Short mmCIF file of C-alpha atoms in Angstrom, two decimals:
data_model
loop_
_atom_site.label_atom_id
_atom_site.label_comp_id
_atom_site.label_asym_id
_atom_site.label_seq_id
_atom_site.Cartn_x
_atom_site.Cartn_y
_atom_site.Cartn_z
CA MET A 1 4.22 -54.78 130.85
CA SER A 2 1.04 -52.74 130.59
CA LYS A 3 -1.34 -53.67 127.31
CA ALA A 4 -0.92 -49.98 126.06
CA MET A 5 2.89 -50.62 125.99
CA LYS A 6 2.89 -53.86 124.15
CA LEU A 7 0.73 -52.59 121.68
CA LEU A 8 3.37 -49.46 121.37
CA ILE A 9 6.42 -51.88 120.96
CA ASP A 10 4.50 -54.01 118.50
CA SER A 11 3.35 -50.79 116.92
CA ASP A 12 4.89 -49.35 113.54
CA ILE A 13 5.01 -46.22 115.68
CA TYR A 14 7.33 -47.50 117.85
CA ASN A 15 9.60 -48.96 115.02
CA SER A 16 9.56 -45.67 113.35
CA PHE A 17 10.60 -43.59 115.99
CA PHE A 18 13.37 -46.07 116.97
CA THR A 19 14.64 -45.93 113.38
CA ILE A 20 14.57 -42.42 113.06
CA SER A 21 16.31 -41.78 116.46
CA LEU A 22 19.11 -44.19 115.68
CA LEU A 23 19.54 -42.64 112.38
CA PHE A 24 19.80 -39.19 114.03
CA LEU A 25 22.31 -40.65 116.49
CA ILE A 26 24.38 -41.84 113.82
CA ASN A 27 24.21 -38.64 111.88
CA ALA A 28 25.49 -36.47 114.84
CA PHE A 29 28.25 -39.17 115.51
CA ASN A 30 28.94 -38.43 111.98
CA LEU A 31 28.88 -34.83 112.10
CA LYS A 32 31.07 -34.53 115.23
CA ASN A 33 33.65 -36.78 113.29
CA TYR A 34 33.58 -34.57 110.23
CA LEU A 35 33.44 -31.33 112.17
CA LEU A 36 36.60 -32.85 114.15
CA ALA A 37 38.13 -33.78 110.66
CA GLN A 38 37.49 -30.39 109.45
CA ASN A 39 39.31 -28.68 112.26
CA THR A 40 42.26 -30.88 111.96
CA VAL A 41 42.51 -30.09 107.98
CA MET A 42 41.40 -26.47 107.87
CA GLY A 43 39.78 -25.26 111.09
CA LYS A 44 42.52 -26.19 113.18
CA ASP A 45 45.26 -24.71 110.77
CA MET A 46 43.36 -21.66 110.39
CA GLU A 47 43.31 -21.16 114.12
CA MET A 48 47.01 -22.14 114.35
CA SER A 49 48.11 -19.49 111.72
CA THR A 50 45.96 -16.73 113.36
CA LYS A 51 47.61 -17.64 116.51
CA LYS A 52 50.84 -17.70 115.01
CA LEU A 53 53.26 -15.07 116.00
CA VAL A 54 55.10 -13.52 112.97
CA VAL A 55 57.70 -10.84 112.71
CA GLY A 56 58.59 -9.47 109.54
CA LEU A 57 62.48 -8.11 109.24
CA ALA A 58 63.23 -5.14 106.77
CA GLY A 59 66.65 -3.71 106.45
CA MET A 60 68.79 -2.22 103.57
CA PRO A 61 71.57 -4.57 101.96
CA GLY A 62 74.27 -4.83 104.81
CA ALA A 63 72.49 -3.56 107.71
CA GLY A 64 72.49 -6.95 109.54
CA LYS A 65 69.30 -8.81 108.76
CA SER A 66 71.19 -12.26 108.99
CA VAL A 67 72.22 -11.62 112.50
CA VAL A 68 68.73 -10.93 113.29
CA VAL A 69 67.72 -13.95 112.01
CA ASN A 70 70.51 -15.98 113.57
CA VAL A 71 69.44 -14.72 116.89
CA ALA A 72 65.59 -15.57 116.29
CA VAL A 73 66.61 -19.20 115.36
CA LYS A 74 68.10 -19.35 118.79
CA MET A 75 65.22 -18.23 120.27
CA GLY A 76 63.00 -20.94 118.36
CA TYR A 77 61.84 -19.22 115.45
CA GLY A 78 61.32 -20.52 112.10
CA VAL A 79 62.34 -18.76 109.19
CA VAL A 80 61.10 -17.94 105.81
CA VAL A 81 63.39 -15.64 103.43
CA MET A 82 61.32 -13.92 101.06
CA GLY A 83 64.06 -13.75 98.43
CA ASP A 84 64.08 -17.63 98.27
CA VAL A 85 60.72 -17.53 96.41
CA VAL A 86 62.52 -16.31 93.47
CA ARG A 87 65.16 -18.51 93.77
CA GLU A 88 62.71 -21.56 94.06
CA GLU A 89 61.04 -20.57 91.18
CA ALA A 90 64.41 -20.24 89.09
CA ALA A 91 65.13 -23.88 90.15
CA LYS A 92 62.02 -25.01 89.22
CA ARG A 93 62.28 -23.61 85.84
CA ARG A 94 65.86 -25.00 85.56
CA LEU A 95 67.24 -21.74 85.41
CA GLU A 96 70.56 -20.48 86.75
CA PRO A 97 69.98 -18.07 89.77
CA THR A 98 71.63 -15.08 87.95
CA PRO A 99 70.76 -11.52 88.85
CA GLU A 100 69.11 -11.29 85.36
CA ASN A 101 67.14 -14.51 85.75
CA LEU A 102 66.16 -13.70 89.02
CA GLY A 103 64.98 -10.07 87.90
CA LYS A 104 63.04 -11.82 84.90
CA ILE A 105 61.19 -14.33 86.89
CA MET A 106 60.39 -11.57 89.54
CA LEU A 107 58.74 -9.32 86.83
CA GLU A 108 56.91 -12.56 85.54
CA LEU A 109 55.51 -13.59 88.70
CA ARG A 110 54.33 -10.09 89.46
CA GLU A 111 52.46 -9.67 86.02
CA LYS A 112 50.82 -13.05 86.68
CA GLU A 113 50.14 -13.36 90.25
CA GLY A 114 50.12 -9.30 91.40
CA ASN A 115 52.45 -7.18 92.95
CA ASN A 116 52.43 -9.38 96.30
CA VAL A 117 53.15 -12.42 94.74
CA ILE A 118 56.32 -12.85 97.13
CA ALA A 119 54.36 -12.16 100.47
CA LYS A 120 51.55 -14.55 99.26
CA ARG A 121 53.78 -17.50 98.57
CA CYS A 122 55.30 -16.56 101.82
CA VAL A 123 52.04 -17.01 103.78
CA SER A 124 51.61 -20.66 102.88
CA LYS A 125 55.35 -21.14 103.69
CA ILE A 126 54.67 -19.56 107.30
CA GLU A 127 51.49 -21.38 107.52
CA LYS A 128 53.22 -24.95 106.74
CA ALA A 129 56.35 -24.35 109.35
CA LYS A 130 56.23 -26.52 112.28
CA GLU A 131 57.34 -23.33 114.63
CA GLN A 132 54.63 -20.93 116.32
CA LYS A 133 56.88 -18.32 115.91
CA VAL A 134 58.33 -17.29 112.43
CA ILE A 135 60.65 -14.62 111.20
CA VAL A 136 60.06 -13.37 107.55
CA ASP A 137 63.29 -12.22 106.41
CA GLY A 138 63.49 -9.67 103.57
CA VAL A 139 60.07 -7.35 103.65
CA ARG A 140 60.46 -4.63 101.33
CA SER A 141 57.16 -2.95 101.20
CA LEU A 142 54.07 -1.75 103.08
CA SER A 143 51.91 -3.86 100.45
CA GLU A 144 53.95 -6.84 101.89
CA VAL A 145 53.19 -5.95 105.30
CA GLU A 146 49.38 -5.66 104.57
CA GLU A 147 49.46 -9.15 103.06
CA PHE A 148 50.99 -10.64 106.35
CA LYS A 149 48.72 -8.63 108.55
CA LYS A 150 45.89 -9.77 106.72
CA HIS A 151 46.42 -13.58 107.47
CA PHE A 152 48.48 -13.15 110.79
CA PRO A 153 46.81 -10.74 113.26
CA LYS A 154 49.96 -11.25 115.33
CA PHE A 155 52.22 -9.99 112.75
CA THR A 156 54.96 -7.16 113.82
CA LEU A 157 57.47 -5.36 111.68
CA ILE A 158 60.96 -4.70 112.91
CA ALA A 159 63.79 -3.26 111.03
CA VAL A 160 67.68 -3.28 111.50
CA HIS A 161 69.85 -0.20 110.49
CA ALA A 162 73.40 0.79 109.65
CA SER A 163 74.69 3.51 108.19
CA PRO A 164 75.78 3.53 104.39
CA GLU A 165 79.31 3.83 105.06
CA THR A 166 79.19 0.76 107.43
CA ARG A 167 76.94 -1.52 105.19
CA PHE A 168 79.19 -0.66 102.12
CA LYS A 169 82.05 -1.72 104.05
CA ARG A 170 80.47 -5.03 105.31
CA LEU A 171 79.29 -5.98 101.95
CA TYR A 172 82.85 -4.97 100.48
CA HIS A 173 84.33 -7.31 102.77
CA ARG A 174 81.94 -9.90 102.95
CA GLY A 175 82.56 -10.63 98.89
CA ARG A 176 79.50 -12.72 98.42
CA SER A 177 79.01 -13.11 94.53
CA ASP A 178 76.01 -10.75 94.64
CA ASP A 179 78.28 -8.09 96.72
CA PRO A 180 79.00 -4.90 95.39
CA LYS A 181 82.50 -4.25 94.07
CA ASN A 182 82.51 -0.59 94.40
CA PHE A 183 80.31 2.07 95.91
CA GLU A 184 78.51 2.98 92.95
CA VAL A 185 77.51 -0.47 92.45
CA PHE A 186 76.33 -0.81 96.11
CA HIS A 187 74.40 3.06 95.71
CA GLU A 188 72.45 1.74 92.58
CA ARG A 189 71.32 -1.18 94.50
CA ASP A 190 70.43 0.81 97.48
CA MET A 191 68.13 2.78 95.11
CA ARG A 192 66.76 -0.04 93.67
CA GLU A 193 65.75 -1.37 97.10
CA LEU A 194 64.21 2.14 98.10
CA SER A 195 62.31 2.04 94.95
CA VAL A 196 60.27 -0.69 95.76
CA GLY A 197 59.38 0.68 99.02
CA LEU A 198 61.84 -0.47 101.62
CA GLY A 199 62.21 2.87 103.17
CA LYS A 200 58.83 3.23 103.85
CA ALA A 201 58.71 -0.28 105.61
CA ILE A 202 61.57 0.79 107.78
CA ALA A 203 60.12 4.36 108.59
CA MET A 204 57.02 2.26 109.74
CA ALA A 205 58.62 -0.15 111.85
CA GLU A 206 57.67 -0.96 115.24
CA HIS A 207 61.17 -1.29 116.36
CA ILE A 208 64.56 -0.69 114.73
CA ILE A 209 67.53 -2.25 115.89
CA ILE A 210 70.54 -0.02 115.45
CA ASN A 211 73.51 -2.33 114.05
CA GLU A 212 76.89 -0.22 114.63
CA GLU A 213 78.29 -1.74 117.84
CA LYS A 214 79.69 -4.80 118.92
CA LEU A 215 78.33 -7.87 117.73
CA GLU A 216 77.47 -9.09 121.48
CA THR A 217 75.68 -5.96 122.17
CA VAL A 218 73.89 -6.05 119.19
CA LYS A 219 72.61 -9.60 119.83
CA GLU A 220 71.55 -8.56 123.31
CA LYS A 221 69.38 -5.82 121.61
CA ILE A 222 67.84 -8.39 119.12
CA ARG A 223 66.75 -10.77 121.96
CA GLU A 224 65.43 -7.69 123.88
CA VAL A 225 63.47 -6.43 120.59
CA LEU A 226 61.93 -10.35 120.20
CA GLU A 227 61.12 -10.59 123.90
CA LYS A 228 59.28 -7.11 123.65
CA VAL A 229 57.18 -8.47 120.48
CA GLU A 230 56.58 -11.61 122.19
CA ARG A 231 55.33 -10.04 125.54
CA LYS A 232 53.36 -7.89 123.37
CA TRP A 233 51.02 -10.43 121.93
CA MET A 234 50.85 -12.28 125.25
CA ARG A 235 49.10 -9.39 127.15
CA MET B 1 126.76 62.57 96.47
CA SER B 2 128.63 61.76 93.04
CA LYS B 3 127.79 64.23 89.88
CA ALA B 4 125.91 61.23 88.65
CA MET B 5 123.82 60.61 91.37
CA LYS B 6 122.79 64.66 91.55
CA LEU B 7 122.19 64.31 88.00
CA LEU B 8 119.67 61.38 88.37
CA ILE B 9 117.69 63.01 91.58
CA ASP B 10 117.35 66.31 89.29
CA SER B 11 116.26 64.38 86.24
CA ASP B 12 112.65 63.68 85.03
CA ILE B 13 113.80 59.89 84.60
CA TYR B 14 114.10 59.87 88.61
CA ASN B 15 110.93 61.72 89.22
CA SER B 16 109.02 59.18 86.86
CA PHE B 17 110.35 56.53 88.33
CA PHE B 18 109.56 57.58 91.94
CA THR B 19 105.78 58.62 90.80
CA ILE B 20 105.53 55.35 89.08
CA SER B 21 106.79 53.62 92.41
CA LEU B 22 104.50 55.36 94.48
CA LEU B 23 101.31 54.52 92.41
CA PHE B 24 102.22 51.06 92.49
CA LEU B 25 102.60 50.80 96.18
CA ILE B 26 99.40 52.69 96.45
CA ASN B 27 97.60 50.47 94.16
CA ALA B 28 99.19 47.13 95.83
CA PHE B 29 97.80 48.92 99.02
CA ASN B 30 94.28 49.22 97.57
CA LEU B 31 94.13 45.94 96.32
CA LYS B 32 95.17 44.14 99.39
CA ASN B 33 92.07 45.93 100.85
CA TYR B 34 90.02 45.24 98.18
CA LEU B 35 90.80 41.50 98.80
CA LEU B 36 90.28 41.95 102.34
CA ALA B 37 87.01 43.40 101.71
CA GLN B 38 86.04 40.77 99.21
CA ASN B 39 86.85 37.97 101.67
CA THR B 40 84.74 39.21 104.46
CA VAL B 41 82.11 39.93 101.69
CA MET B 42 82.24 36.66 99.51
CA GLY B 43 85.22 35.20 99.98
CA LYS B 44 85.12 34.53 103.80
CA ASP B 45 81.44 33.50 103.72
CA MET B 46 82.23 30.98 100.90
CA GLU B 47 84.67 29.53 103.21
CA MET B 48 82.75 29.70 106.20
CA SER B 49 79.69 27.97 104.77
CA THR B 50 81.94 24.97 103.34
CA LYS B 51 83.49 24.77 106.61
CA LYS B 52 79.94 24.87 108.22
CA LEU B 53 78.78 21.67 110.05
CA VAL B 54 75.58 21.03 108.93
CA VAL B 55 73.03 18.41 110.40
CA GLY B 56 69.76 17.17 108.62
CA LEU B 57 67.01 15.85 110.92
CA ALA B 58 64.74 13.38 109.19
CA GLY B 59 61.77 11.98 111.29
CA MET B 60 57.96 10.92 110.91
CA PRO B 61 55.11 13.00 112.74
CA GLY B 62 55.67 12.64 116.38
CA ALA B 63 58.98 10.76 116.33
CA GLY B 64 60.58 13.23 118.63
CA LYS B 65 62.26 15.90 116.31
CA SER B 66 61.98 18.70 118.49
CA VAL B 67 63.72 16.88 121.41
CA VAL B 68 67.01 16.30 119.09
CA VAL B 69 66.56 20.21 118.02
CA ASN B 70 66.28 21.18 121.71
CA VAL B 71 69.39 19.35 122.35
CA ALA B 72 71.23 20.53 119.39
CA VAL B 73 70.37 24.10 120.50
CA LYS B 74 72.06 23.53 124.08
CA MET B 75 74.97 22.03 122.10
CA GLY B 76 75.42 25.58 120.19
CA TYR B 77 73.61 24.69 116.90
CA GLY B 78 71.80 27.25 114.83
CA VAL B 79 68.32 25.72 113.65
CA VAL B 80 66.68 26.02 110.30
CA VAL B 81 63.12 24.59 110.51
CA MET B 82 61.94 23.65 106.67
CA GLY B 83 58.61 23.81 107.58
CA ASP B 84 59.07 27.58 108.22
CA VAL B 85 59.63 28.36 104.03
CA VAL B 86 56.06 27.97 103.58
CA ARG B 87 54.76 29.43 106.48
CA GLU B 88 56.81 32.59 105.85
CA GLU B 89 55.51 32.42 102.30
CA ALA B 90 52.23 32.50 103.56
CA ALA B 91 52.68 35.38 105.66
CA LYS B 92 54.61 37.29 102.80
CA ARG B 93 51.13 36.80 100.67
CA ARG B 94 49.14 37.65 103.68
CA LEU B 95 47.12 34.40 103.64
CA GLU B 96 46.45 32.40 106.87
CA PRO B 97 48.75 29.36 107.53
CA THR B 98 45.80 27.08 107.17
CA PRO B 99 46.75 23.39 105.85
CA GLU B 100 45.18 24.16 102.85
CA ASN B 101 46.97 27.57 102.03
CA LEU B 102 50.20 25.83 102.80
CA GLY B 103 49.61 22.77 100.90
CA LYS B 104 48.72 25.21 98.06
CA ILE B 105 51.85 27.42 98.26
CA MET B 106 53.98 24.45 98.61
CA LEU B 107 52.73 23.34 95.24
CA GLU B 108 53.09 26.40 93.56
CA LEU B 109 56.52 27.23 94.88
CA ARG B 110 57.58 23.66 93.22
CA GLU B 111 56.36 24.50 90.00
CA LYS B 112 57.72 27.54 89.87
CA GLU B 113 61.29 26.87 91.44
CA GLY B 114 61.62 23.19 91.16
CA ASN B 115 60.98 20.24 93.67
CA ASN B 116 63.91 21.40 95.71
CA VAL B 117 62.92 25.05 96.34
CA ILE B 118 62.55 24.49 100.07
CA ALA B 119 65.93 22.99 100.42
CA LYS B 120 67.55 25.78 98.30
CA ARG B 121 65.68 28.77 100.45
CA CYS B 122 67.08 26.66 103.72
CA VAL B 123 70.75 26.62 102.09
CA SER B 124 70.84 30.70 102.18
CA LYS B 125 69.28 30.51 105.41
CA ILE B 126 71.96 28.16 106.97
CA GLU B 127 74.62 30.52 105.14
CA LYS B 128 73.17 33.50 107.07
CA ALA B 129 73.01 31.64 110.66
CA LYS B 130 75.70 33.22 112.74
CA GLU B 131 76.50 29.64 114.06
CA GLN B 132 79.13 27.40 112.64
CA LYS B 133 76.76 24.29 113.12
CA VAL B 134 73.38 24.30 111.90
CA ILE B 135 70.67 21.84 112.43
CA VAL B 136 67.98 21.55 109.50
CA ASP B 137 64.72 20.79 111.02
CA GLY B 138 62.34 18.07 109.02
CA VAL B 139 64.69 17.13 105.79
CA ARG B 140 61.79 15.04 103.82
CA SER B 141 63.93 13.46 100.85
CA LEU B 142 67.00 12.31 99.54
CA SER B 143 67.04 15.33 96.72
CA GLU B 144 67.09 17.58 99.43
CA VAL B 145 69.90 15.77 101.06
CA GLU B 146 71.70 16.05 97.77
CA GLU B 147 71.05 19.69 97.66
CA PHE B 148 72.57 20.22 100.95
CA LYS B 149 75.53 18.02 100.45
CA LYS B 150 76.16 20.31 97.46
CA HIS B 151 76.79 23.42 99.26
CA PHE B 152 78.10 21.74 102.61
CA PRO B 153 80.59 19.18 102.46
CA LYS B 154 80.09 18.75 106.10
CA PHE B 155 76.60 17.76 106.20
CA THR B 156 75.26 14.68 107.68
CA LEU B 157 71.94 13.35 107.55
CA ILE B 158 70.32 11.50 110.83
CA ALA B 159 66.66 10.59 111.87
CA VAL B 160 64.60 10.03 114.87
CA HIS B 161 62.29 6.92 115.16
CA ALA B 162 59.69 5.90 117.04
CA SER B 163 56.93 3.17 116.33
CA PRO B 164 53.61 4.29 114.73
CA GLU B 165 51.63 3.63 118.11
CA THR B 166 54.00 5.64 120.38
CA ARG B 167 54.04 8.22 117.46
CA PHE B 168 50.28 8.37 117.46
CA LYS B 169 49.98 8.30 121.31
CA ARG B 170 52.37 11.44 121.41
CA LEU B 171 50.50 13.67 118.79
CA TYR B 172 47.13 12.90 120.22
CA HIS B 173 48.02 13.89 123.60
CA ARG B 174 50.22 17.00 122.49
CA GLY B 175 47.02 18.42 120.76
CA ARG B 176 48.57 21.01 118.64
CA SER B 177 46.04 22.38 116.25
CA ASP B 178 47.05 20.41 113.24
CA ASP B 179 47.88 17.16 115.42
CA PRO B 180 45.39 14.05 114.62
CA LYS B 181 42.13 13.57 116.13
CA ASN B 182 41.80 9.89 115.11
CA PHE B 183 44.19 7.14 113.79
CA GLU B 184 42.93 7.57 110.37
CA VAL B 185 44.12 11.11 110.28
CA PHE B 186 47.45 10.30 111.57
CA HIS B 187 47.91 7.39 109.18
CA GLU B 188 47.01 9.40 106.29
CA ARG B 189 49.53 12.12 107.37
CA ASP B 190 52.01 9.26 107.61
CA MET B 191 51.39 8.05 104.02
CA ARG B 192 51.54 11.96 102.74
CA GLU B 193 55.07 12.07 104.54
CA LEU B 194 56.21 8.80 102.99
CA SER B 195 55.11 9.61 99.64
CA VAL B 196 57.42 12.70 99.34
CA GLY B 197 60.50 10.36 100.24
CA LEU B 198 60.49 10.64 104.01
CA GLY B 199 61.19 6.72 104.22
CA LYS B 200 64.16 6.76 101.78
CA ALA B 201 65.37 9.61 103.84
CA ILE B 202 65.52 7.79 106.94
CA ALA B 203 66.55 4.40 105.68
CA MET B 204 69.41 6.47 104.32
CA ALA B 205 70.46 8.14 107.52
CA GLU B 206 73.79 7.96 109.05
CA HIS B 207 72.28 7.82 112.71
CA ILE B 208 68.81 6.82 113.86
CA ILE B 209 68.08 7.90 117.47
CA ILE B 210 65.33 5.52 118.91
CA ASN B 211 63.17 7.68 120.99
CA GLU B 212 61.09 5.08 123.10
CA GLU B 213 62.77 5.31 125.91
CA LYS B 214 62.59 7.73 129.06
CA LEU B 215 63.64 11.22 127.85
CA GLU B 216 66.69 11.63 129.90
CA THR B 217 68.12 8.61 128.18
CA VAL B 218 67.05 9.58 124.75
CA LYS B 219 68.62 13.27 125.53
CA GLU B 220 72.20 11.33 126.23
CA LYS B 221 71.73 9.39 122.97
CA ILE B 222 71.20 12.50 120.90
CA ARG B 223 74.27 14.08 122.44
CA GLU B 224 76.46 11.22 121.64
CA VAL B 225 75.10 11.10 118.41
CA LEU B 226 75.83 14.95 117.65
CA GLU B 227 79.23 14.38 119.23
CA LYS B 228 79.77 11.59 116.79
CA VAL B 229 79.07 13.64 113.92
CA GLU B 230 81.40 16.58 114.99
CA ARG B 231 84.04 14.40 115.35
CA LYS B 232 83.58 12.68 112.18
CA TRP B 233 84.15 16.27 110.38
CA MET B 234 87.23 17.23 112.79
CA ARG B 235 89.16 14.09 111.69
#
């Protein structure tokens, strides 16, 4: 070892340099870990949600939204039902999910959190879903579509359609507690759905599935449409 | 001849009776002719217009309304174009059919004659059409549908649909003077059409024809839909 070297090692200059280097290294290591951690907590989630394929589904009452959802589930889609947001809010408030209560809660939520409150709450549901493909049942307006598109670049709006006559017959025979007992009640509900902008959403859909034929034919058509949507985002 | 008979023939009573009978006969004949005439002028027309099969056609810009109309014409349908009402009014006023002039005339007509002015003017056009089947191109709202249904019990609303992407490409390449030069102009026009209620009409259509496939396939589909509509009113 040269005299000069020995001098350097013993010197404060060398010690200082070593310490600084070490500190630097530790910091760099921490920074890397920090970044990695961030990536998992936020960065990766963000990345995943922008990568998520989200299909919005619009349709008049009785058009056959549930048929579309069932096919999607079999194809590996997660499901977010927009109507559940209000029902969950009712449960949280320990209120019966009567049409009146749900209507009131909906109005209240909109007043407090804006017109897109339902879509916004669904965004976090979609983000939390474990599936990379999610179908959102019950899109009812173009402003909801905008909200979804803001968060999920791979968002596609589809719709399902049947004639009023077919839809009425279906709902009449389904006989769920909230299904119409006569044509007037059915028509009123149609007009209510249209008044929030459902017609606009249907008219602007990328694909409309016609649900007037045999169930198997329609299911095949739904599969085709969803495959088309997936191919679109893979190109 | 008996004396009594001879007396009767010579008598004024017989003459009066004969005259009255004759007058009655002439009147009856006239009445029949009158009724027949009325029937042609009004009665028969009325009967014919209630018997007329009227198909209302709704669709977003570029969806393919003209394709549907062309197939209908080949099937013997008369055509009434709702947009022509405003263009004709412009011609009557010796105004250029610029979008601004047409917009102004539309507003004026609505103010003077109510929101359904276009539909009302089309009703008389349909009544005057020589064809027993008429297609109405460009239905844009449910109140227009109501107007048509009031006059034509055999009214059926159909729609034609394509995705916004497909529609924009079509209009862009069609290059008609009023076709959009960019996506923003296209989107604005979409929103204007939806704001008058076109989405509601599409959502409530009895049949929606999807116009995304090869022209021949779509034409076949249109024929099927129109045949279905005709069968419905024949049962």
